[in-house]
Amino acid sequence: MLFKRILNRSGPSTPPAAQPTAPEPLVTAADCGLLLLRLAIGLFMAGHGAQKVFGLFGGHGLSATARGFEALGYRPGKLFAVIGGLSELLGGLGLALGLLTPLAAAALIGVMINAMATVTAAHGAWESDGGVEYNVCIAVVALSVAAIGPGRLSADRFFPWGRGGWGPAALALGLGGVGAAITLSL
C-alpha cells in the first residue's frame, strides 16, 4: 500500500519560484590564478630567452649561446640560437600578457620539445639529474593555458581563442610540434 502511494504521488502543482542569482563578479579567483600562472611562467621564460639573445640576467649572450647550439648539432648555431632565444622571449611575453596565447604556447612547447630531444631526455625524468622534468612542466603549463584560455585578465579576452578550448589547444600543440620537428630534422 505504501509503495502504491509513492508511485502514484504527483509532483508539485506549481513550479518553484526562481531563485535570485548573484551577479557574476568582474574578476574571479580563476582569472587571478591564471594571471599568476601566466606571469610566473611567462616572465621566467622571457627572461631565459633574454639571457640567450641579449646576455641579460646573467646570461652569456648570443655568441656563447650560438656556440652551445653548434655543440648540440644545430647549424648554423647563431640562427638557431636566435630562433630558440626569441621563441622563449616572445612566447614568454605573449603568455604573460595573454596575447596571442595559442601562438605563445606553441613557441614555448616547440622550444621545450627541442630541449627535451637534444639535451634533457638522455638524463631521465628528474631535473636534479639534468632530466626532462622542467621542460615537461613548461610545455604542459603552456598547453594548459591554451586549452583553458588566458582568463579575463588578458589581452586575448576579446578574441575567440581567449576562451580556450580544443581548437586553441590543438593549434598550440600542433604548431609547437611541427616547429620542433622541422628544427630537429634540419
XYZ file of C-alpha atoms in Angstrom:
186
model
C 0.000 0.000 0.000
C 2.769 2.463 0.918
C 4.631 1.514 -2.260
C 1.484 2.163 -4.352
C 1.018 5.582 -2.737
C 4.652 6.568 -3.515
C 4.284 5.553 -7.173
C 1.014 7.459 -7.626
C 2.195 10.556 -5.854
C 2.170 13.575 -8.116
C 4.817 16.285 -8.156
C 4.235 19.851 -7.100
C 1.416 21.523 -8.974
C 3.263 24.802 -9.394
C 6.865 25.248 -10.395
C 9.198 26.501 -7.665
C 9.894 30.216 -7.616
C 13.049 31.229 -9.443
C 15.961 31.726 -7.092
C 17.607 35.134 -7.397
C 21.137 34.763 -8.707
C 24.069 36.885 -7.674
C 25.700 38.869 -10.465
C 28.866 37.302 -11.820
C 31.980 39.032 -10.442
C 34.128 41.036 -12.832
C 37.224 39.094 -11.820
C 37.152 35.587 -10.412
C 39.692 33.627 -8.420
C 40.281 31.556 -11.568
C 41.146 34.713 -13.529
C 43.620 35.754 -10.838
C 45.082 32.249 -10.674
C 45.576 32.159 -14.442
C 47.201 35.598 -14.332
C 49.594 34.447 -11.621
C 50.454 31.284 -13.551
C 50.910 33.176 -16.823
C 53.086 35.846 -15.215
C 55.341 33.394 -13.380
C 55.954 31.012 -16.272
C 55.816 33.660 -18.996
C 58.198 36.129 -17.391
C 60.699 33.460 -16.385
C 60.673 32.112 -19.951
C 61.024 35.635 -21.376
C 63.986 36.195 -19.062
C 65.502 32.886 -20.136
C 65.212 33.964 -23.777
C 66.717 37.387 -22.965
C 69.708 35.580 -21.422
C 70.289 33.770 -24.715
C 69.710 36.639 -27.114
C 70.875 39.721 -25.195
C 73.012 38.376 -22.355
C 70.663 39.884 -19.772
C 70.023 38.496 -16.271
C 73.443 36.837 -16.097
C 73.105 35.153 -19.483
C 76.004 34.521 -21.830
C 74.528 36.289 -24.843
C 74.080 35.331 -28.446
C 77.666 34.364 -29.327
C 78.058 31.915 -26.445
C 74.549 30.563 -26.990
C 75.353 30.052 -30.674
C 78.452 28.031 -29.734
C 76.306 25.915 -27.407
C 73.764 25.305 -30.153
C 76.560 24.330 -32.571
C 77.819 21.807 -29.997
C 74.305 20.305 -29.910
C 74.362 19.896 -33.704
C 72.286 22.940 -34.682
C 73.971 24.585 -37.667
C 74.276 27.475 -38.155
C 74.398 27.905 -34.404
C 73.694 31.628 -34.430
C 70.471 31.229 -36.447
C 69.166 28.521 -34.134
C 70.227 30.482 -31.047
C 68.179 33.445 -32.303
C 65.191 31.189 -33.082
C 65.374 29.454 -29.695
C 66.004 32.642 -27.739
C 63.253 34.616 -29.470
C 60.832 31.702 -29.084
C 61.401 31.803 -25.340
C 61.402 35.608 -25.139
C 58.359 36.297 -27.308
C 56.486 33.152 -26.271
C 57.067 34.033 -22.628
C 55.936 37.637 -23.074
C 52.874 36.506 -25.028
C 51.945 34.012 -22.320
C 52.485 36.594 -19.562
C 50.299 39.169 -21.313
C 47.754 36.635 -22.516
C 48.431 37.928 -26.035
C 48.028 35.548 -28.980
C 48.029 32.823 -26.369
C 47.900 29.780 -28.702
C 50.911 31.090 -30.652
C 52.802 31.969 -27.471
C 52.086 28.486 -26.137
C 53.215 26.940 -29.435
C 56.545 28.785 -29.237
C 57.181 27.524 -25.711
C 56.036 23.986 -26.499
C 58.285 23.836 -29.574
C 61.384 25.047 -27.767
C 60.727 22.666 -24.845
C 60.364 19.690 -27.213
C 63.710 20.628 -28.761
C 65.327 20.943 -25.330
C 63.992 17.532 -24.350
C 65.077 15.855 -27.571
C 68.592 17.278 -27.655
C 69.601 17.833 -24.035
C 67.466 16.534 -21.193
C 65.892 13.257 -22.387
C 69.206 11.419 -22.105
C 69.296 12.244 -18.389
C 65.959 10.734 -17.386
C 62.996 12.349 -15.700
C 64.314 14.465 -12.850
C 65.809 17.953 -13.047
C 68.293 17.055 -10.310
C 69.864 14.642 -12.816
C 69.515 17.083 -15.745
C 66.324 15.350 -16.919
C 63.107 16.446 -18.624
C 61.104 17.471 -15.529
C 61.450 21.239 -16.071
C 60.825 21.082 -19.828
C 57.730 18.914 -19.458
C 56.289 21.257 -16.825
C 56.786 24.350 -19.008
C 55.247 22.641 -22.058
C 52.272 21.330 -20.056
C 51.595 24.734 -18.488
C 51.716 26.414 -21.915
C 49.357 23.826 -23.409
C 47.039 24.052 -20.403
C 46.756 27.834 -20.670
C 45.924 27.497 -24.381
C 43.262 24.897 -23.522
C 41.738 26.780 -20.578
C 42.198 30.235 -22.070
C 44.249 33.023 -20.516
C 41.360 34.384 -18.431
C 39.666 37.753 -18.309
C 42.840 39.500 -17.174
C 44.495 39.076 -20.568
C 44.884 40.873 -23.866
C 43.097 37.960 -25.596
C 39.890 38.293 -23.562
C 38.040 39.861 -26.507
C 39.008 37.188 -29.048
C 37.526 33.709 -29.581
C 40.808 31.957 -28.742
C 40.850 33.884 -25.455
C 38.241 31.472 -24.104
C 40.450 28.459 -24.740
C 39.065 25.153 -25.926
C 40.092 22.252 -28.096
C 40.888 24.459 -31.109
C 43.427 26.756 -29.442
C 44.978 23.801 -27.604
C 45.294 21.779 -30.825
C 46.778 24.782 -32.617
C 49.355 25.317 -29.856
C 50.336 21.656 -29.699
C 50.279 21.213 -33.472
C 52.364 24.293 -34.296
C 54.762 23.624 -31.442
C 55.201 20.007 -32.505
C 55.608 20.804 -36.196
C 58.069 23.605 -35.427
C 60.081 21.283 -33.220
C 60.029 18.511 -35.825
C 61.252 20.864 -38.563
C 64.009 22.217 -36.346
C 65.131 18.768 -35.248
C 65.184 17.462 -38.815
C 67.489 20.199 -40.138
